[in-house]
Amino acid sequence: DSGRSDWDFSSFANLKQMKPLDRAEFLMSVRDFDKALQTYDEIIYDKNRSANPAELEASGEKALAITVRAKRDPDLANEMVSRIVESKSAPIFLRLNARQWKSAIQSWKADKSEQGMTPSQRLQYAYTLMSRGWKLSQTSVYGKAGLVHYLRASTILHEILSDDSNSKLYGQALYYAGLAAESLRDINFWTLHEVYYESCIRHSPFSTLAKKCYLRLEGVLRDSYSPYRGAPLPQYVSKRLFNLRALVEKDTSDISDWGFFE
């Protein structure tokens, strides 16, 4: 939610000629959240069902991101997901996900535990929210059931990272922000989590935390190329990992020195 949202960028693009989803994402990118939310609503509730299921899912998730992360308004978020649940044009899977989101939003509205927390406690609370989101997503047949928890955690982590007085928590916050961004990569910049993990390594070199961030980064990079079975990692990716590993261990060590991390 940080940054100005009062600029008019409409003259830079012919919005009327854009496809609805492109128009909504343009408006979101220039932080015109009210018009973006209105456009996402129009996509979800289109009676002619001109949008495909993937567009409807993206619209629902990004509309939720605006209400939770930018607006920080549980009432607005609840109103939005309630309309999805009741929509006759939205696909069943999206309406079922919205029911899970609605339940999480109601818990968010009733949750007063964050009030009065120290930055360190808020950092741990963000991790608790991510754990809840992960558990909900794993135990539900609807894979995006934990979305609200991840969005709330991401908001807390961004606050911690933007406050210079939290320098002692910065490395750990980068690691957690990477975990949150990895779970939100369908609505974030696709590689945002990689940036957090690499920043974590560079901020806390030769530490246990750096090893956690390196292992996570190596895992997501290798997973990105897993569809190409048998193909080696591109040279620039291997070089990137090699250079970062040099910031993690002072010399080539036995694998047991890395320990076991969550």
Coordinates of C-alpha atoms in Angstrom, one line a residue:
D1 CA 0.0 0.0 0.0
S2 CA 3.1 2.3 0.0
G3 CA 3.3 4.9 -2.6
R4 CA 1.2 7.5 -4.4
S5 CA -2.0 6.5 -6.1
D6 CA -3.4 9.9 -7.1
W7 CA -1.7 10.2 -10.6
D8 CA -3.8 10.0 -13.7
F9 CA -2.1 7.8 -16.3
S10 CA -5.1 7.3 -18.5
S11 CA -3.6 9.5 -21.3
F12 CA -0.7 7.0 -21.6
A13 CA -2.9 4.2 -22.9
N14 CA -6.2 3.8 -24.8
L15 CA -7.9 2.0 -22.0
K16 CA -11.2 1.5 -23.9
Q17 CA -9.4 -0.5 -26.6
M18 CA -7.7 -2.8 -24.1
K19 CA -9.0 -6.2 -23.2
P20 CA -10.7 -6.0 -19.7
L21 CA -7.9 -8.0 -18.0
D22 CA -5.2 -6.0 -19.6
R23 CA -6.9 -2.8 -18.6
A24 CA -7.3 -4.0 -15.0
E25 CA -3.7 -4.9 -14.8
F26 CA -2.6 -1.6 -16.3
L27 CA -4.7 0.2 -13.7
M28 CA -3.3 -1.9 -10.9
S29 CA 0.3 -1.3 -12.1
V30 CA -0.1 2.5 -11.9
R31 CA -1.8 2.1 -8.5
D32 CA -5.3 3.2 -9.6
F33 CA -6.7 0.6 -7.3
D34 CA -10.3 1.8 -7.3
K35 CA -10.7 1.6 -11.1
A36 CA -8.7 -1.7 -11.2
L37 CA -11.0 -3.2 -8.6
Q38 CA -14.1 -2.1 -10.6
T39 CA -12.7 -3.6 -13.8
Y40 CA -11.9 -6.9 -12.0
D41 CA -15.5 -6.9 -10.7
E42 CA -16.8 -6.4 -14.3
I43 CA -14.7 -9.4 -15.5
I44 CA -15.9 -11.7 -12.7
Y45 CA -19.6 -10.8 -13.0
D46 CA -19.8 -10.7 -16.8
K47 CA -23.1 -12.3 -17.6
N48 CA -21.9 -13.1 -21.1
R49 CA -19.0 -15.1 -19.6
S50 CA -16.6 -13.8 -22.2
A51 CA -13.6 -14.4 -19.9
N52 CA -12.1 -17.8 -19.7
P53 CA -11.7 -19.6 -16.3
A54 CA -8.0 -18.6 -16.0
E55 CA -8.9 -14.9 -16.4
L56 CA -11.7 -15.2 -13.9
E57 CA -9.3 -16.8 -11.4
A58 CA -6.7 -14.1 -11.9
S59 CA -9.3 -11.4 -11.6
G60 CA -10.6 -12.8 -8.3
E61 CA -7.2 -13.2 -6.8
K62 CA -5.9 -9.8 -7.8
A63 CA -9.0 -8.1 -6.6
L64 CA -8.5 -9.8 -3.3
A65 CA -4.9 -8.6 -3.2
I66 CA -6.1 -5.0 -3.6
T67 CA -8.6 -5.2 -0.8
V68 CA -6.3 -7.1 1.6
R69 CA -2.8 -5.7 0.8
A70 CA -3.5 -2.3 -0.6
K71 CA -6.7 -1.3 1.0
R72 CA -6.3 -3.3 4.2
D73 CA -10.0 -3.4 4.5
P74 CA -11.6 -6.6 5.7
D75 CA -15.1 -5.3 5.1
L76 CA -14.3 -4.4 1.5
A77 CA -12.6 -7.8 1.1
N78 CA -15.6 -9.6 2.5
E79 CA -18.0 -7.7 0.2
M80 CA -15.9 -8.6 -2.8
V81 CA -15.6 -12.4 -2.0
S82 CA -19.3 -12.5 -1.1
R83 CA -20.1 -11.4 -4.6
I84 CA -17.9 -14.1 -6.0
V85 CA -19.6 -16.7 -3.9
E86 CA -23.0 -15.5 -5.1
S87 CA -22.0 -15.0 -8.7
K88 CA -23.7 -17.3 -11.2
S89 CA -21.2 -16.6 -13.9
A90 CA -18.0 -17.4 -11.9
P91 CA -16.8 -21.0 -12.2
I92 CA -17.5 -23.3 -9.3
F93 CA -13.8 -23.7 -8.3
L94 CA -13.5 -19.9 -7.9
R95 CA -16.7 -19.7 -5.8
L96 CA -15.5 -22.5 -3.6
N97 CA -12.1 -20.7 -3.1
A98 CA -14.0 -17.5 -2.3
R99 CA -15.8 -19.4 0.5
Q100 CA -12.5 -20.2 2.1
W101 CA -11.3 -16.6 1.6
K102 CA -14.5 -15.4 3.3
S103 CA -13.9 -17.5 6.3
A104 CA -10.3 -16.2 6.6
I105 CA -11.4 -12.6 6.2
Q106 CA -13.9 -13.0 9.1
S107 CA -11.0 -14.4 11.2
W108 CA -8.9 -11.4 10.2
K109 CA -11.6 -8.9 11.2
A110 CA -12.0 -10.5 14.6
D111 CA -8.2 -10.9 15.2
K112 CA -6.8 -8.2 17.4
S113 CA -3.6 -10.0 18.4
E114 CA -1.4 -7.9 16.2
Q115 CA -2.1 -4.8 18.2
G116 CA 0.7 -3.8 20.5
M117 CA 3.1 -6.3 19.1
T118 CA 6.8 -5.5 18.9
P119 CA 8.5 -5.7 15.4
S120 CA 10.0 -9.0 16.5
Q121 CA 6.6 -10.4 17.5
R122 CA 5.1 -9.1 14.3
L123 CA 7.8 -10.9 12.3
Q124 CA 6.9 -14.2 14.1
Y125 CA 3.2 -13.5 13.6
A126 CA 3.7 -13.1 9.8
Y127 CA 5.4 -16.6 9.8
T128 CA 2.4 -17.9 11.8
L129 CA 0.0 -16.6 9.2
M130 CA 2.0 -18.2 6.4
S131 CA 2.0 -21.5 8.3
R132 CA -1.8 -21.3 8.6
G133 CA -2.1 -20.5 4.9
W134 CA 0.2 -23.4 4.0
K135 CA -1.8 -25.8 6.1
L136 CA -5.1 -24.6 4.7
S137 CA -3.9 -24.9 1.2
Q138 CA -2.5 -28.4 1.8
T139 CA -5.6 -29.8 3.6
S140 CA -8.1 -28.2 1.2
V141 CA -9.1 -29.4 -2.2
Y142 CA -8.9 -25.8 -3.3
G143 CA -5.3 -24.9 -3.8
K144 CA -5.6 -21.2 -3.2
A145 CA -7.5 -21.5 0.1
G146 CA -4.7 -19.9 2.1
L147 CA -4.4 -16.8 -0.1
V148 CA -5.7 -14.3 2.5
H149 CA -3.2 -15.5 5.1
Y150 CA -0.3 -15.1 2.7
L151 CA -1.5 -11.6 1.7
R152 CA -1.7 -10.5 5.3
A153 CA 1.7 -11.9 6.1
S154 CA 3.2 -10.2 3.0
T155 CA 1.7 -6.8 4.2
I156 CA 3.3 -7.2 7.7
L157 CA 6.7 -8.2 6.2
H158 CA 6.7 -5.2 3.8
E159 CA 6.1 -2.9 6.8
I160 CA 9.0 -4.4 8.7
L161 CA 11.4 -4.2 5.6
S162 CA 10.4 -0.6 5.0
D163 CA 11.3 0.5 8.6
D164 CA 15.0 1.3 9.0
S165 CA 14.7 0.8 12.8
N166 CA 14.2 -3.0 12.1
S167 CA 17.7 -3.5 10.8
K168 CA 18.3 -6.5 13.1
L169 CA 15.3 -8.3 11.7
Y170 CA 16.0 -7.4 8.1
G171 CA 17.6 -10.7 7.0
Q172 CA 15.0 -12.9 8.6
A173 CA 12.2 -10.7 7.1
L174 CA 13.8 -11.1 3.6
Y175 CA 13.6 -14.9 4.0
Y176 CA 10.0 -14.8 5.2
A177 CA 9.1 -12.3 2.4
G178 CA 10.6 -14.8 -0.1
L179 CA 8.4 -17.5 1.3
A180 CA 5.3 -15.3 1.1
A181 CA 6.2 -14.1 -2.4
E182 CA 6.8 -17.7 -3.6
S183 CA 3.2 -18.5 -2.5
L184 CA 1.9 -15.4 -4.2
R185 CA 3.8 -15.6 -7.4
D186 CA 0.7 -15.9 -9.5
I187 CA -0.3 -12.4 -8.5
N188 CA 3.2 -10.9 -7.9
F189 CA 6.0 -10.3 -10.3
W190 CA 6.8 -13.9 -11.2
T191 CA 10.4 -13.9 -9.9
L192 CA 9.9 -11.6 -6.9
H193 CA 10.6 -14.4 -4.4
E194 CA 14.0 -15.0 -6.1
V195 CA 14.9 -11.4 -5.4
Y196 CA 14.1 -11.7 -1.8
Y197 CA 16.2 -14.9 -1.4
E198 CA 19.2 -13.4 -3.2
S199 CA 18.9 -10.2 -1.1
C200 CA 18.8 -12.4 2.0
I201 CA 22.0 -14.1 1.1
R202 CA 23.8 -10.8 0.3
H203 CA 22.5 -9.2 3.5
S204 CA 23.6 -12.1 5.8
P205 CA 26.5 -13.9 4.1
F206 CA 28.1 -17.0 5.6
S207 CA 25.2 -17.6 8.0
T208 CA 22.7 -20.3 8.7
L209 CA 20.1 -17.8 7.3
A210 CA 22.0 -17.4 4.1
K211 CA 22.0 -21.2 3.7
K212 CA 18.3 -21.4 4.1
C213 CA 17.8 -18.7 1.5
Y214 CA 20.3 -20.3 -0.9
L215 CA 18.6 -23.7 -0.6
R216 CA 15.2 -22.2 -1.3
L217 CA 16.5 -20.2 -4.2
E218 CA 18.3 -23.2 -5.7
G219 CA 15.2 -25.3 -5.3
V220 CA 12.9 -22.8 -7.1
L221 CA 15.4 -22.2 -9.9
R222 CA 15.8 -25.9 -10.5
D223 CA 12.1 -26.4 -10.3
S224 CA 11.6 -23.7 -13.0
Y225 CA 13.5 -26.0 -15.5
S226 CA 12.2 -29.3 -14.3
P227 CA 9.8 -29.7 -17.3
Y228 CA 12.8 -30.0 -19.5
R229 CA 13.8 -33.4 -18.2
G230 CA 17.5 -34.1 -18.8
A231 CA 18.4 -30.6 -19.9
P232 CA 21.1 -28.8 -17.9
L233 CA 20.4 -25.5 -16.2
P234 CA 21.2 -22.6 -18.5
Q235 CA 24.7 -21.4 -18.0
Y236 CA 23.7 -18.0 -16.6
V237 CA 21.5 -19.7 -14.0
S238 CA 24.4 -22.1 -12.9
K239 CA 26.8 -19.1 -12.7
R240 CA 24.3 -17.2 -10.6
L241 CA 24.0 -20.0 -8.2
F242 CA 27.8 -20.6 -8.1
N243 CA 28.4 -16.9 -7.3
L244 CA 25.8 -16.9 -4.6
R245 CA 27.0 -20.1 -3.0
A246 CA 30.4 -18.4 -2.6
L247 CA 28.6 -16.0 -0.2
V248 CA 27.1 -18.9 1.8
E249 CA 30.1 -21.1 2.7
K250 CA 33.6 -19.9 3.2
D251 CA 35.0 -23.1 1.7
T252 CA 33.7 -26.3 0.2
S253 CA 32.3 -28.1 3.1
D254 CA 30.7 -31.4 3.9
I255 CA 27.0 -31.5 3.3
S256 CA 26.4 -32.2 7.0
D257 CA 27.6 -28.6 7.7
W258 CA 24.4 -27.3 6.1
G259 CA 22.2 -29.0 8.6
F260 CA 18.4 -29.5 8.1
F261 CA 16.1 -26.5 7.6
E262 CA 12.4 -26.2 7.3

